[in-house]
Coordinates of C-alpha atoms and ligand atoms in Angstrom, one line a residue:
M1 CA 6.7 10.7 -17.5
K2 CA 4.1 9.9 -15.2
V3 CA 1.8 6.7 -15.5
M4 CA -2.0 6.7 -15.1
L5 CA -3.6 3.2 -14.9
V6 CA -7.1 3.2 -15.1
I7 CA -8.9 -0.4 -14.6
L8 CA -12.5 -0.8 -15.7
D9 CA -13.4 -3.9 -13.3
G10 CA -14.7 -7.0 -14.9
M11 CA -15.0 -5.1 -18.4
G12 CA -13.8 -7.6 -20.9
D13 CA -16.8 -9.8 -21.8
R14 CA -17.7 -11.9 -24.6
P15 CA -20.0 -11.4 -27.8
S16 CA -23.8 -10.8 -26.9
G17 CA -26.7 -11.9 -29.2
A18 CA -28.4 -9.0 -27.5
L19 CA -25.6 -6.6 -28.9
R20 CA -25.7 -7.8 -32.3
G21 CA -22.7 -10.5 -31.7
G22 CA -20.8 -7.4 -29.9
T23 CA -19.2 -7.4 -26.4
P24 CA -20.2 -4.6 -24.3
L25 CA -17.4 -2.5 -24.9
E26 CA -17.5 -3.4 -28.9
A27 CA -20.9 -2.0 -29.1
A28 CA -20.4 1.0 -26.9
N29 CA -19.8 4.2 -28.5
T30 CA -16.6 5.1 -27.0
P31 CA -14.8 7.7 -28.8
N32 CA -12.3 8.8 -26.1
M33 CA -11.0 5.5 -25.5
D34 CA -11.0 4.9 -29.5
Y35 CA -9.0 7.8 -30.1
L36 CA -6.1 6.6 -27.3
A37 CA -6.3 2.9 -29.0
E38 CA -5.8 4.5 -32.0
N39 CA -2.9 6.9 -30.9
G40 CA -1.4 4.0 -28.8
I41 CA -0.4 0.6 -29.0
N42 CA -3.1 -2.4 -28.2
G43 CA -3.5 -6.0 -26.8
I44 CA -4.7 -8.2 -24.7
M45 CA -3.7 -9.5 -21.2
D46 CA -4.2 -12.5 -18.9
P47 CA -4.4 -10.5 -15.5
I48 CA -2.7 -13.8 -13.7
A49 CA -2.5 -16.5 -16.4
P50 CA -3.9 -17.4 -19.2
G51 CA -7.6 -19.2 -18.2
I52 CA -7.1 -18.2 -14.6
R53 CA -10.2 -16.5 -13.4
A54 CA -9.0 -13.8 -11.2
G55 CA -10.6 -12.5 -8.2
S56 CA -10.2 -8.5 -8.2
D57 CA -7.9 -8.8 -5.3
T58 CA -5.3 -11.7 -6.8
A59 CA -5.9 -9.5 -10.2
H60 CA -5.0 -6.1 -8.8
L61 CA -2.2 -7.8 -6.9
S62 CA -0.8 -9.4 -10.1
L63 CA -1.2 -6.0 -12.3
L64 CA 1.1 -3.9 -9.3
G65 CA 3.9 -6.6 -9.7
Y66 CA 3.2 -9.0 -7.2
N67 CA 2.7 -12.8 -7.6
P68 CA -0.8 -13.7 -5.8
Y69 CA 0.3 -17.2 -5.4
E70 CA 3.0 -16.2 -2.7
V71 CA 1.0 -13.2 -0.9
Y72 CA -2.7 -14.5 -1.0
T73 CA -4.2 -16.5 1.5
G74 CA -7.5 -15.4 1.6
R75 CA -9.3 -11.9 0.8
G76 CA -9.8 -11.1 4.6
P77 CA -6.4 -8.9 5.0
F78 CA -7.4 -7.0 1.9
E79 CA -10.8 -6.3 3.1
A80 CA -9.4 -5.3 6.6
A81 CA -6.7 -2.9 5.0
G82 CA -9.9 -1.4 2.8
E83 CA -11.6 -0.4 6.1
N84 CA -8.3 1.5 7.3
I85 CA -7.6 -1.2 10.0
E86 CA -3.8 -0.9 10.6
L87 CA -2.7 -4.3 9.9
K88 CA 0.9 -6.1 10.9
P89 CA 2.4 -8.9 8.7
G90 CA 1.3 -12.1 10.4
D91 CA -2.0 -11.2 11.4
I92 CA -5.1 -13.2 10.2
A93 CA -7.9 -11.3 8.9
F94 CA -11.4 -12.2 8.0
R95 CA -14.7 -10.6 6.5
C96 CA -17.7 -11.1 8.8
N97 CA -21.2 -10.9 8.5
F98 CA -23.5 -9.9 11.5
S99 CA -26.2 -12.5 11.4
T100 CA -29.1 -13.8 13.0
V101 CA -29.3 -17.2 14.6
D102 CA -31.7 -18.8 16.8
E103 CA -31.4 -20.3 20.3
T104 CA -30.1 -23.7 18.5
M105 CA -27.6 -21.5 16.7
N106 CA -29.2 -22.1 13.4
V107 CA -28.8 -19.2 11.1
I108 CA -32.2 -17.4 10.2
D109 CA -30.8 -14.4 8.5
R110 CA -27.5 -14.4 7.2
R111 CA -27.7 -10.5 6.8
A112 CA -29.6 -9.8 10.1
G113 CA -32.2 -8.0 8.0
R114 CA -29.3 -6.1 6.1
I115 CA -28.9 -4.1 9.4
R116 CA -27.8 -0.3 8.6
E117 CA -27.8 1.1 11.9
S118 CA -25.7 1.0 15.2
T119 CA -23.4 -1.8 14.0
H120 CA -20.7 0.4 15.5
K121 CA -22.3 0.0 18.8
L122 CA -22.4 -3.6 18.7
A123 CA -18.5 -3.6 17.4
E124 CA -17.5 -1.6 20.3
V125 CA -18.2 -4.6 22.7
L126 CA -16.4 -7.3 20.7
N127 CA -13.4 -5.2 19.7
G128 CA -10.3 -5.1 21.9
M129 CA -11.1 -8.7 23.6
E130 CA -8.5 -10.9 24.2
I131 CA -9.2 -14.8 23.9
E132 CA -6.2 -17.2 25.1
G133 CA -3.5 -14.4 24.7
T134 CA -4.8 -13.0 21.3
R135 CA -6.0 -9.7 20.5
I136 CA -9.5 -9.4 19.0
I137 CA -9.7 -6.5 16.7
F138 CA -13.1 -6.1 15.2
K139 CA -15.0 -3.2 13.2
E140 CA -18.2 -2.9 11.5
S141 CA -17.9 -2.0 7.9
V142 CA -21.4 -1.3 5.5
E143 CA -24.6 -2.7 6.0
H144 CA -24.3 -6.0 7.7
R145 CA -20.5 -6.3 7.1
A146 CA -17.9 -6.1 9.2
V147 CA -13.9 -7.2 9.7
L148 CA -12.3 -9.4 12.4
V149 CA -8.4 -9.5 13.1
L150 CA -6.8 -12.0 15.4
R151 CA -3.3 -10.7 16.3
G152 CA -1.1 -13.1 18.3
E153 CA 1.3 -16.0 18.1
G154 CA 1.1 -19.1 16.2
L155 CA -1.9 -18.2 14.1
S156 CA -2.8 -19.6 10.3
P157 CA -5.1 -18.9 8.0
R158 CA -5.8 -22.4 7.1
I159 CA -8.8 -22.8 8.8
T160 CA -12.7 -23.1 7.3
D161 CA -15.5 -20.5 7.7
A162 CA -17.7 -20.2 10.1
D163 CA -20.3 -18.8 8.2
P164 CA -22.5 -21.6 6.8
H165 CA -23.0 -19.8 3.3
R166 CA -26.8 -20.7 3.8
L167 CA -29.5 -21.0 6.3
G168 CA -29.0 -23.6 9.1
P169 CA -26.6 -24.5 11.7
I170 CA -23.5 -22.3 11.8
N171 CA -20.3 -24.4 10.8
E172 CA -17.9 -25.3 13.4
V173 CA -14.7 -23.9 12.4
R174 CA -12.2 -26.7 11.6
A175 CA -8.2 -26.5 11.1
L176 CA -7.5 -27.3 7.2
E177 CA -3.6 -28.5 8.2
K178 CA -2.0 -29.2 11.4
G179 CA -0.9 -26.2 13.4
A180 CA -4.1 -24.3 12.4
E181 CA -6.0 -25.9 15.4
K182 CA -5.4 -23.0 17.7
T183 CA -6.7 -20.6 15.5
A184 CA -9.9 -22.7 14.8
H185 CA -10.3 -22.7 18.5
I186 CA -10.0 -18.8 18.6
V187 CA -12.7 -18.4 16.4
N188 CA -14.9 -20.6 17.7
T189 CA -14.7 -18.9 20.8
F190 CA -15.2 -15.6 19.6
V191 CA -18.2 -16.6 17.5
R192 CA -19.7 -18.3 20.3
K193 CA -18.7 -14.9 22.7
S194 CA -20.5 -12.6 20.2
Y195 CA -23.7 -14.4 20.5
E196 CA -23.7 -14.1 24.4
V197 CA -22.7 -10.4 24.1
L198 CA -24.8 -9.8 21.1
K199 CA -28.1 -11.2 22.2
K200 CA -28.6 -9.3 25.0
H201 CA -27.2 -5.7 23.4
P202 CA -29.5 -2.9 23.8
V203 CA -29.3 -2.5 19.9
N204 CA -30.7 -6.1 19.4
I205 CA -33.5 -5.6 22.4
E206 CA -34.5 -2.6 20.3
R207 CA -34.6 -4.7 17.3
R208 CA -36.7 -7.4 18.4
K209 CA -39.2 -4.6 19.8
K210 CA -39.5 -3.4 15.9
G211 CA -40.0 -6.8 14.7
L212 CA -36.4 -6.7 13.2
P213 CA -34.4 -10.0 12.9
P214 CA -31.5 -9.3 16.0
A215 CA -27.8 -8.9 14.7
N216 CA -26.9 -11.3 17.6
I217 CA -23.8 -13.3 16.0
V218 CA -20.6 -12.6 13.9
L219 CA -19.7 -15.1 11.4
P220 CA -16.6 -14.5 10.2
R221 CA -15.2 -16.1 6.6
G222 CA -12.3 -15.9 4.0
A223 CA -9.6 -16.2 6.5
G224 CA -6.1 -14.9 5.2
M225 CA -2.8 -14.0 6.4
V226 CA -1.4 -10.4 6.2
P227 CA 1.6 -11.1 3.9
H228 CA 5.1 -9.8 4.3
L229 CA 5.1 -7.2 1.5
K230 CA 7.8 -5.0 -0.2
S231 CA 6.1 -1.7 -0.9
I232 CA 5.7 -0.6 -4.2
G233 CA 7.9 2.2 -3.4
E234 CA 11.1 0.1 -2.6
K235 CA 10.3 -2.5 -5.4
Y236 CA 9.6 0.0 -8.0
G237 CA 11.4 3.3 -6.7
I238 CA 8.2 5.1 -7.4
T239 CA 5.5 7.0 -5.4
A240 CA 2.0 5.7 -6.1
G241 CA -1.6 6.6 -5.4
A242 CA -4.7 4.8 -6.1
I243 CA -8.3 6.0 -6.4
A244 CA -10.9 3.0 -5.6
G245 CA -14.4 3.0 -4.4
V246 CA -14.7 -0.5 -3.3
S247 CA -12.6 -1.4 -0.2
I248 CA -11.3 -4.7 -1.2
V249 CA -9.5 -2.7 -4.3
K250 CA -8.4 0.0 -1.6
G251 CA -7.1 -2.9 0.7
V252 CA -5.0 -4.3 -1.9
C253 CA -3.5 -0.8 -2.9
R254 CA -2.8 0.3 0.9
L255 CA -1.3 -3.1 1.7
V256 CA 1.3 -2.4 -1.3
G257 CA 2.2 0.8 0.1
M258 CA -0.2 3.0 -2.0
E259 CA -1.5 6.2 -0.9
I260 CA -5.2 6.1 -0.8
L261 CA -6.9 9.1 -2.2
E262 CA -10.2 9.8 -0.9
V263 CA -12.5 11.5 -3.8
E264 CA -15.9 12.7 -3.2
G265 CA -18.4 10.9 -5.4
A266 CA -16.5 7.7 -5.6
K267 CA -18.8 5.0 -4.5
G268 CA -17.8 1.9 -6.3
S269 CA -21.4 2.0 -8.2
A270 CA -22.8 2.9 -11.4
E271 CA -23.6 6.1 -9.6
S272 CA -19.9 7.0 -9.1
D273 CA -18.7 10.2 -10.3
F274 CA -16.0 8.7 -12.7
A275 CA -15.0 12.3 -14.1
A276 CA -14.3 13.3 -10.5
K277 CA -12.0 10.1 -10.2
V278 CA -10.2 10.9 -13.3
R279 CA -10.0 14.6 -12.1
A280 CA -8.0 13.6 -8.9
G281 CA -5.9 11.2 -10.3
I282 CA -4.5 13.9 -13.0
K283 CA -3.8 16.1 -10.0
Y284 CA -2.3 13.4 -8.1
L285 CA 0.6 13.3 -11.2
D286 CA 1.6 16.6 -10.1
S287 CA 3.3 15.1 -7.4
G288 CA 3.1 11.5 -7.6
D289 CA 4.9 9.0 -10.2
M290 CA 1.5 6.7 -10.7
V291 CA -1.8 6.3 -10.1
L292 CA -4.3 3.6 -10.2
I293 CA -8.2 4.6 -11.1
N294 CA -10.4 1.4 -10.5
I295 CA -14.1 1.8 -11.9
K296 CA -16.2 -0.7 -10.6
A297 CA -19.5 -0.3 -12.4
P298 CA -18.8 -2.8 -15.1
D299 CA -18.1 -5.6 -13.1
L300 CA -21.5 -5.3 -11.7
F301 CA -23.2 -5.4 -14.8
G302 CA -21.4 -8.4 -15.7
H303 CA -22.5 -10.0 -12.5
D304 CA -26.0 -8.9 -13.1
G305 CA -25.9 -10.6 -17.1
D306 CA -26.8 -7.0 -18.1
P307 CA -25.0 -6.4 -21.6
A308 CA -27.2 -3.3 -22.5
G309 CA -26.5 -1.8 -18.8
K310 CA -22.7 -2.8 -19.4
R311 CA -22.6 -1.1 -22.9
A312 CA -24.4 1.8 -21.4
I313 CA -22.0 2.6 -18.4
I314 CA -19.2 2.0 -20.5
E315 CA -20.4 4.8 -22.8
K316 CA -20.6 7.0 -19.4
I317 CA -17.4 5.9 -18.2
D318 CA -15.6 6.8 -21.9
E319 CA -16.9 10.4 -21.3
A320 CA -14.9 10.5 -18.1
M321 CA -11.9 9.6 -20.2
K322 CA -12.1 12.3 -22.2
P323 CA -9.1 14.6 -20.1
L324 CA -6.7 11.5 -20.6
K325 CA -6.4 12.9 -24.2
E326 CA -4.8 16.2 -23.0
I327 CA -2.1 14.6 -20.8
L328 CA -0.3 12.2 -23.1
D329 CA 2.6 14.6 -23.4
D330 CA 3.3 14.0 -19.6
A331 CA 1.9 10.5 -19.0
I332 CA 1.9 7.2 -20.1
V333 CA -1.9 6.3 -19.8
A334 CA -3.2 2.6 -20.0
I335 CA -6.7 1.5 -19.7
T336 CA -7.5 -2.3 -19.2
A337 CA -9.3 -4.4 -17.2
D338 CA -8.6 -6.8 -13.7
H339 CA -10.4 -9.6 -15.4
S340 CA -13.6 -10.4 -17.9
T341 CA -16.9 -10.2 -16.3
P342 CA -18.9 -11.5 -19.4
C343 CA -23.0 -11.1 -18.9
N344 CA -23.6 -14.6 -20.3
V345 CA -21.4 -16.0 -17.4
M346 CA -22.2 -13.5 -14.5
D347 CA -18.9 -14.1 -12.7
H348 CA -15.6 -13.6 -13.5
S349 CA -13.9 -15.6 -16.4
G350 CA -10.3 -16.6 -17.7
D351 CA -10.9 -14.8 -20.8
P352 CA -8.2 -12.0 -21.5
V353 CA -8.8 -8.5 -21.0
P354 CA -8.4 -5.8 -23.7
L355 CA -5.3 -3.3 -23.1
L356 CA -4.6 0.1 -24.5
I357 CA -1.3 2.2 -23.8
A358 CA -1.1 5.6 -25.0
G359 CA 1.3 8.4 -24.6
S360 CA 4.4 10.3 -25.9
G361 CA 6.8 7.9 -27.7
V362 CA 4.8 4.9 -27.5
R363 CA 5.0 2.4 -30.5
T364 CA 1.4 3.0 -32.1
D365 CA -0.3 0.3 -34.5
S366 CA -3.1 -0.3 -36.7
V367 CA -5.6 -0.6 -34.1
S368 CA -8.3 2.1 -34.3
D369 CA -10.9 1.0 -31.8
F370 CA -10.9 -0.4 -28.3
G371 CA -12.5 -3.8 -27.9
E372 CA -11.8 -7.5 -27.3
R373 CA -11.3 -8.5 -30.7
S374 CA -9.5 -5.5 -32.2
A375 CA -6.9 -5.1 -29.2
P376 CA -5.1 -8.5 -30.0
K377 CA -4.3 -7.1 -33.6
G378 CA -2.0 -4.5 -32.3
G379 CA 1.6 -4.4 -31.3
L380 CA 1.3 -5.4 -27.6
C381 CA -0.1 -8.9 -28.8
R382 CA -0.8 -10.9 -25.4
V383 CA 0.9 -10.0 -22.1
R384 CA 0.8 -11.1 -18.9
G385 CA -0.7 -8.8 -16.4
N386 CA 2.4 -9.1 -14.0
D387 CA 4.5 -7.5 -16.7
L388 CA 2.3 -4.5 -16.8
L389 CA 3.8 -2.2 -14.5
N390 CA 7.4 -3.0 -16.0
I391 CA 5.9 -2.2 -19.4
L392 CA 4.1 1.3 -18.3
L393 CA 7.1 2.3 -16.1
Q394 CA 9.7 1.5 -18.6
L395 CA 7.5 3.7 -21.3
A396 CA 7.6 6.4 -19.0
G397 CA 11.2 6.2 -18.4
L398 CA 10.8 5.1 -14.3
S399 CA 12.9 2.0 -14.9
E400 CA 16.4 0.8 -14.1
K401 CA 18.4 -0.8 -16.5
F402 CA 19.1 -4.7 -15.8
G403 CA 23.1 -5.2 -16.4
A404 CA 25.5 -3.4 -18.2
Ligands
ZN501 ZN1 -12.7 -7.0 -10.3
ZN502 ZN1 -16.7 -9.1 -9.5

């Protein structure tokens, strides 16, 4: 059998007064997910460990069977991988903003007026530079965002951010441990060079003429080292694909060796074509063993603190889950979240997430609806995210026996 893993990003939540004491998932009308819960086995899951507030990147690593405490040093590499930059183990990667500074290096706009046009022209002049034997790989991303990769000897991710995360003077990057001084120095040099080159770039001369803030500096943050990873294929002996709208999740899946499936209409937002993602996932299983589908929208409503919006988007997502009821003879279907993003917290919390697993041969339980407080009454009780893939592959008959 095959494995279909659907991750509803940040879906887990807490009871809300605005929803008469229900969570958005509990309050939502979700006949399709309820059917899968009723015909499957249910529980709650700690994406990393009980009480740990997981990021989407660290949580996805954990759900895919990796130990984020071993392989994760910062989000930079996963952002870069999500932007299709070819990475090598040992590369140091950062996410960056194009920002606006004045002549005294004071940040006056962290996002350079949310610049949309021509950032590829700005990136071109920075990409390919060398600083003291370290190669600079630089690529624009959406709007004011970009990624920076340092490739060379003796580099470390243990440095501070150049981005001050507020208006005011830019940060001088510092080493956080011995041996990271060289990397800090290279990043500081890169930031200064970016200012020298970008301040006189035609794109910025044009922006000034129009009264727009020039994108005259690049401010890196979130340094991380590209880890040495055993691919998911080597680790589990499976072929796996992933469908995700947001680049950080794509990046995680790409770095663990999953095939990234581009689906038209997958936007990583509430306007995403959820049904198209599910259709593409089912189609991939014709040849692949496992597919992961990430749907970002619930997380966005959690961050916005909008329980009614979250309930509505969960209902829309549920409609897209309908075809999953038809594949239960051929696939183990799991629906869960990568972490909770409670509307009253407006950020990720350490609350466990609901998990349902359905498919031929699965032991069922008495749970008949999908929700944070119904799920733990089911047969899975409480599991760790790091065990999820083993549980699913075993049910699908895709795992090796340990021992005689
Ligand atoms: Zn997430
Ligand atoms: Zn989030």
